[in-house]
Every structure is written in structure tokens, then in C-alpha cells.
Amino acid sequence: MERNKLLSVIIPVYNTEKWLKRCLDSILAQSYRNLEVICVNDASPDGCSAILEKYAAGDSRIKIINHEKNRGLFAARMTGIKQAKGAYIAFVDSDDFISCDWFYPLIRKAVNENADMVLGNTVNIDESGQMTYYNNYRRFNSDKQSVIAPELLRVFFKQHGECFIWHTVWNKVYSKKMIERCLPYLEKMSEPLIMGEDIAFSSVFYAFSDKLAFCDNDCYFYYRHSEASTSVRLPREKIIKNLEDIIRVFDFVENFLKEIEEYRLFEEDFAAFKEQYRIIWSGNIAAAGLQNDGSVKNLFAKGFGSGSYRMPSAHSFYFYEISTAWDDRLEQMKQHILTSRAEYISFDIFDTLIVRPLWSPDDLLRFVAEECAENFCIPENFREMRRIAEEDCRKIHKAADRNCEDVTLAEIYDYLTETFKIETELASRLMAKENELEIKFSSARRCGAELYDLALRAGKKVVFISDMYLSEEVVAAVLNKNGYQVYERIFVSSEYKKLKATGALFKSVLNSLHISPNNIVHIGDNKNSDIEKANANGIEALWIPKAIDVFTNKFSDFYTGDSFKEIYCGNNQKIDSKGVIEQLPLRCMFSVVANHMFDNPFRPFNSRTLYNADAYYIGYMALGMHIFGLAKWIYDKALAERYETVHFLARDGYVVKQAFDIIAAAMEKKNGIRINSSYFYATREALYPFMIRSREDVFKLVGITDYKCHTPAEILNWFRKICKEISVEDVSEYRKHGIDLDRPFETINDFIGFLSAMSEISLDLNKAGAYQNDISKKMQTIFAGNCATFDIGYSGRLQSILSELAQKPIDVFYVHGNGYETTALAEKNGFKVHCFYDFSPTVSAILRETFISDSSPSCIGYSLKDNSLSFEFDEMKDAYSETYAIREMHRGAVNFCKDLTALYADYLHLFTCRPQDISAAFENFILNATPLDCQTFNSTCITDKMYSGYVKKSFLETLFWTRDNIASDRIVYIDRTFRAKSKLGRALFYFLFDNKTFRKKIKARLKHQDK
């Protein structure tokens, strides 16, 4: 990164005397020093002027600009922009403040990715000093792909203002060249503006930016207090002024979009964005007690087109429903590095600066044996042999020289060769492979790298200290590969024959560097060897726990979730947890999860959750392992069956296809075999019309449609492709049969009677034949060759229709089938069914489909355009928040598959697990996730128009209903075993298994006693 990029920090100042010093101190203490701090005094009436003058006298980076009269927040920022000389610009409000290393990662990201905007993390702080973050978007910036123009403006308006982090200007760094392109448009906002100015700025910024990047760094501290302009606890005059501002902002944005000729494209999304603010301001006005104020009503009607308020509903503010206390320990470590007078910072290496995707270090030996087994006869117990050799080698060297505390890898292999009679050439190959894989599997631990980089920028000398049998040469290669290239010395126990674990290696470090203990600070993950032994030598030490230890919630002083332990509880009580975790693929997967999700060991975690109410984490671990296992199973089966293509049926196949493509690409490099994939839209609504080839076929709908949820008109709409259009005469004809097209069916006889009438009145067999013939020709082309499809399941009915259209049997991959029914249909139509699960799992199918399905509109039919098959889609649209949690789950799951495949690309053939093992985390989450974890799906909706007849039904309500039914079934079973027991036994049963009934019975007993 170029070190000379000047950053202009713009601080509008007005009436913030109480907090201005804190703001300025945080900026001047930044690790990124090349700053220009532009303070725009917007005619502040308090003591801000004196504070600014004092700070400017002490630091030449501060520049003060005074407004003669108050012009508002928008104008103050504009003044600062016009005075800025930096290549990049940032905004900080004068009542907020920032972490010590806030700007550097943002600038680095902007420079490295050539991004016009970079978005970082926000932490909220209230008047009591409590610091929190919102769980629903805590991982928003984590491992996220940049957004490129022209997609930027669409993405911005698509979220309809539901998630503020998109449009707040203070949580980003901007390129000045982009902002300069925006100035002609921003200057058209001439009136004073305080409220909503972020929306005005951001609408223009997103229009003229080429790229938005995301940076997962903490943090901007956003201060919420009663005196802020955004507070509803303000006088009536200020509430009215704020409402006028927000109306003016939306007028500005609308005119801007029209001027750049984008309004028609974004008109609908803009209207939804504005509607969100109708809801927000309806709530604000009610909170201020002004809903009956005539002036406010008139102003509201002027701005939002109606005088009626629209109060917030249960999940109008989905992104702000769950919050968790922020943990500042990593921030404290950074501040300590910046302020410490110590000349040296020493780092432990493995698990502190370097992570490996291994549950334990000796898992590496399994891959060593795998690599060498092709050319040499390696026993299956090589790992145990190597472990014994290391242990005995240490004992022998210690016996020979009591001052010798460690051994080298070469000495271990010498002992291995002699003891187990392994040929010298083979031992040499094994040792070389172990060294090679140590380098190959190593990667930088991000938070460790941040601390290392910060130490260098703070002018510290860096040394590395490690208890490790590897040679200094190999350790240096590991460090160099992962970006740790600037340092003074490496101290490796195998070279010095001294261990940190005894404290002796620290003494050697002090002697070799000729320094006193107070001139060095050590950072490491092991409480004994890195912290206690360093302290025993008078060295100050900072603890950064190992990711796997944090993942398994090893430490009592802070909670990091029991997602790992819970996999073997609840629904999975019969799983041999020890046996499962001994499986190499699962050990590797869990280590990848730990290293990724708990890279920052002080990641704040909600104590009422297993997954921190974090959809990304749920996706990365629970769904990610399930999807990887499913996709790998599909690949292995496809390879064995020699399928040329796997067609993933939309929408169930959305995320599974992405995982399959990742695996297939890696495997092709290994074995040279290409298996293609496609994403094909096939739904019940699109395919059911092809079932009907005669008038009698309409009765196939009996038993596969929940008729009570539908009307005759809805059924006719589904089959519009094979029915004639409804005329007035047809409506009359239906009425003669006693059928009201808009009245839901009440009985099965009503439904059958309608089907009979439909076959005579509406079904057009000629139209049906032509439609089916045209689509069939295209299906034969699409499903040519040896291919199969993937669908979540279950009956085989849709697969039968596809096979008939393609005029050949098409094999299918299911997550699971329906047993006999599936087998019977497959045999009848000649296709094979491959099921991932050999059982039907609990929890409603529609819920499982939601977890893996695309959230885009559903396909409702086919047509031909330019002799090509075209898909027709439902016009129903979801709000941004309604699909957010599922999209975040998918992002996490796909990232897991990418990470695992990248790390183990050469060993994917080893990653085959039993479905019940690799999917245990997913199944456990569905059945046993805590209520707060589930609340991340508060806004998620499910739609099943074709069968169940519901549209945008609460996903969470359905999940809890299903889980309650499962629990009830268990309770009934257990209850039977207690019926003959004593009253005490029954009371114990209800207390343990049915707390609601327990409380109800206790209340009834107390009420009876009162009488």
C-alpha cells in the first residue's frame, strides 16, 4: 500500500462541546498518521470554538473553518469537501469517535481494490457508556464481494432504506475523485439540512462510484443521546424542522434520479424507500406525541402524499431487533501496542500469527501418509508411530542432556527410522513431505496479522518465538508465505533447545537481544507458555486465544457459543460424538469453521445463543457442512454413474449447485474429468399442466393439492396454458354446476365436482397438446445425453413429468425420498433415485426448501421466444429484510465450500462422510436452535401457493409450530411411561419435559388451595 495517501477527515461541529474532545482525541491517536482534519464550526453557540483552537494549536493537521451562521450538517460537510486536499475523504460526527486503527484498513482496502467507497463496522454507544452492535448485520462486511457499477445504484435502492449502514456516510471512506464528480449535483441542495442528509449524499455517491468494497474492521462508535438531531425527544419546532428536511431530501433524490435519467428504472424501489421513512416518521411523530398536531399532519401529507400515518409493524426495523454487548479486548491490545514504550513486540507463531486447517497438529500426519502411500508402503498407523517417535525422542535427548528441552524434526525421523525399521529414503521422503505440508496448509490469522502490521507501523521491532520442532528455515518459509516478512529474529525451540513452556526460551531471547524484560511485549495464544511463563520472566504478555479453543467455548471468562457441543445433543443424542470427531474430514471442517468464525477470539457473542443470532455463521457452519456433504455426494455419484451433466432444479438447487461447481472444478484439475451443471427452472406450477393429456387426467390433482386453501379461479390460473380463457359464458356455465370461481373449496366433493366441470368447460386438449409438444421438443434438447437432475425431493412426481417431456428416463438426486411412493414412481417411469438421506427427516419440507432455495421469484410456466425456451416468473416481490437472513446463510455456506475446497483441493477424494455425520450441525440447528438464534429469521417468509395455498407466511411461526409438534410427540411418548407413577414422578416429568403444563398445573393447584 502506498503510505503517502492523504486522508481528509471532515468533522461538522455544532453544539457538541460535551463530546468534541473525545472525538478529536480518537482521530489524532489514529495509527494512520497522514491525516488532514477539517473541523467545520457551523456557528456553534457553545464552547466548541475554544476547544478547536486549543487542539489546532497543538497539532498542525487540524484545520478550522468557521461558518458565520448555522447552515446545517449538509452544508458543513460540503464546506469540508471543498477544502479537502486528500486523495480520500472520511466523515466523523463530532459527538462520535473511532477506534485507534479505524482508518488504516479502510484506506488499504480502497487502494488495493481501487474502490471509490469502503464500508466498515459500527458499534453503538449510549449515554450510560454501554457499547453494542446489531447482530443481524454484524457479519455484513465479512468476506463479502465488492459491488461494481452499474450494479451499485440498484443495490443501494433495492434495500429500501431498511438497513441504515448502506446510506450513513460516516461508516465509509471515499475517494475524492468520485466525490468531485458528485459535487455539481450535491450543490443543488442549497437550503440548510440536518436530517436525512446521509440519504442525499449517498444517493449521489452510489450513482457515481465505480466500486464499493467491504472491510470487516472495528469500528466507528456511533453515539446515541437525547440531544442528537435524530432523537425524538426534541421540541416540537425541531421535530417539524427534521420532518421538513426528510421531505426535502426525498424531493432532492427524486429530482436527481430524473436528471441522470434513472428514475424510471428505480421508481418502484425509490417509492418503497420513501415508504420506509413514512413508517419511521409515523413512529417518530407518535413518540413525540404530535400525531394530532394539525401542522404536522399537513406537512406529513405534503411530503408523503397522504395524511394517514403508517405505524411500524412487528418487524419494520428487522435489522435493529437483536443487539449484543461489544467486546473491546482486541481494541485494547491495539491501543497497548501503539502506546507501549517497549522497543520490541514478540509474537508466538502457530495459532497466533499462523493457523492451519487441522483440529490438532498431528492431523497433518494423515496427509503425509496419504501423499507417500502411492509410492511407498505406509502403514495405516503412521500417525501413531510418528507420535511415539516424537515422545520417545524427547525423553532420550532429555536423559542424555538434562538442559535439552526440545528436538528437531530430523532427530524425530532418525528415531522413527531406527525404531520402526523404516528405510532411510522413505523416512527422508516423509520428513520432506511433512515440511512441505506445514508450509502448504499454513495461512495468516487475520487478527494476528493486524497486530503484527500495527506493531511495524508503530515503529516496533518484531521478533518471533515458537515452541516447534520444525527448523528455523521451514518456520521462516511459513512466515514468508503468509506475509510476515519484516522482523528482527526468529527464536525456535528446536534450534535453541529451550522451550517457552518452561520459560527458558524467553531467557534466551532476552540474552540474545541484550534487552531488559520491560523492553519487550509478548503476544501469544497459550496461557501457560505465552502468558504465565513470559510474566515469570518479567515480560508483559497479551493473550490472543487459539481459534479452536474459542470455538469449543473452552474459556470460562467469556462465552462464544456452544454450537459445536450442541451438535451431539438434542436430536443427535445417539451419535457417538467421540467417534464422529475422530473422522478426518469432519475434524478438518470444524477447524476451518473455527479459524474463520473465531479468527478474532474476542468476537462479541450473545449468551442466549449458540450461533450469535448470526445468519452468516449459521450458514458457514451448519448449512455449509450440510451443503458441502450433499454436493460432494452428488459429485461422487455422478462420477460413478458417468453423468455428463447434473441439472439443478430451481429454486431448490440454487446453493447446492454453487457448491457442486466449486467441487467439480477442483476435482477436474485433479482427475481431468469434467461434469457439467445447469440451473433449470422446474416447479409444480410450471410442470403440473403437463400431467394432463386427457380429460380424465384432471383428477390426478386429487391428493396432491390442499384444496381447502384454494379457489377454482386459482386452479384455472395454474392451468391457463392448457385451458381456454374464461369468458362470461364460462362463468355462467360454472354457476350452473353450483361453482363460484372465487369461493374456496369446502369439501373434497366440491373439489372433485369442479375438476369434472373444468375438464368439460375449460380444458382445451388441442391447446394442451400443442403446448406440451412444443415444450417437449426443447426438453429433449436440454436433457440430452447421460444426465441427472437434483431436487430436494420427494415423491418423484415432478421427475416423472420431466422424464415424459424429455421422452427418456432422467435419474434424480434427492436429499431424501418418500420411501415406497418414490420407489414406485421411479420404477414405473424407469429412472433411478439417489437419496442422500436414507430416511425422511423431521421438520416440514417447505422449511428445508427455504434454507437452500433461491429467494428470487418462482417459475410459473414456460413459453417459446425466438424458438428458445423462455421462463415465466411470479411477479411477487420480497422486501430486502424478508430475504436477508437466507441470503446471508447462503453466502456463509458458499464461502465455507470455497474455503474448504481451496485448502484441501488435492485431498477432496478423502472428504466423504456419512450424511448423518456431516449434516449433524444442520439437523441440530433446525431442531434445537435457541429462540434468539431463530429470531434472525423474524422477517423471513415462505410461500407455497400450489399446495398449501399460503403466501408470505411467517417462516419462524412455521418452524416453531413444527418443532412444538415434534416435542409434543416426544412428550406423549414419555408421558405414557409416567402415568402409573406417583404425583411426584408426574410433577418431575412435567417440570423436565413440559414446563408450560407444569406451570399451568401449579397455578390451578394454588388457585384451588385459595378456595
PDB file of C-alpha atoms in Angstrom, residues 26 147 149 237 244 250 308 317 349 365 416 434 449 466 495 500 614 616 627 809 865 929 964:
ATOM      1  CA  SER A  26      -9.680   9.415  18.834  1.00  0.00           C
ATOM      2  CA  VAL A 147     -20.150  -4.343  -5.723  1.00  0.00           C
ATOM      3  CA  ALA A 149     -21.131  -0.169 -11.137  1.00  0.00           C
ATOM      4  CA  GLU A 237     -40.145  23.067  16.368  1.00  0.00           C
ATOM      5  CA  GLU A 244     -39.253  19.219   6.580  1.00  0.00           C
ATOM      6  CA  PHE A 250     -36.645  12.754  -0.948  1.00  0.00           C
ATOM      7  CA  SER A 308     -52.544   8.972   7.229  1.00  0.00           C
ATOM      8  CA  PHE A 317     -36.949  -2.491  11.946  1.00  0.00           C
ATOM      9  CA  ILE A 349       3.764 -18.123  15.629  1.00  0.00           C
ATOM     10  CA  LEU A 365       0.466 -36.704   9.507  1.00  0.00           C
ATOM     11  CA  LEU A 416      11.451 -43.249  13.633  1.00  0.00           C
ATOM     12  CA  GLU A 434       5.757 -33.068   6.425  1.00  0.00           C
ATOM     13  CA  ALA A 449      -1.618 -10.160  11.078  1.00  0.00           C
ATOM     14  CA  SER A 466       7.886 -20.550  18.895  1.00  0.00           C
ATOM     15  CA  GLU A 495      17.266 -24.605  17.385  1.00  0.00           C
ATOM     16  CA  LYS A 500       8.723 -21.229  26.094  1.00  0.00           C
ATOM     17  CA  ASP A 614     -25.896 -14.583  13.007  1.00  0.00           C
ATOM     18  CA  TYR A 616     -23.820 -15.912   8.167  1.00  0.00           C
ATOM     19  CA  ILE A 627     -24.311 -28.406   1.535  1.00  0.00           C
ATOM     20  CA  PRO A 809     -35.888 -41.623 -18.049  1.00  0.00           C
ATOM     21  CA  LYS A 865     -39.389 -16.993 -27.756  1.00  0.00           C
ATOM     22  CA  ALA A 929     -31.550 -23.619  17.768  1.00  0.00           C
ATOM     23  CA  ASP A 964     -43.612 -27.896  19.026  1.00  0.00           C
TER      24      ASP A 964
END
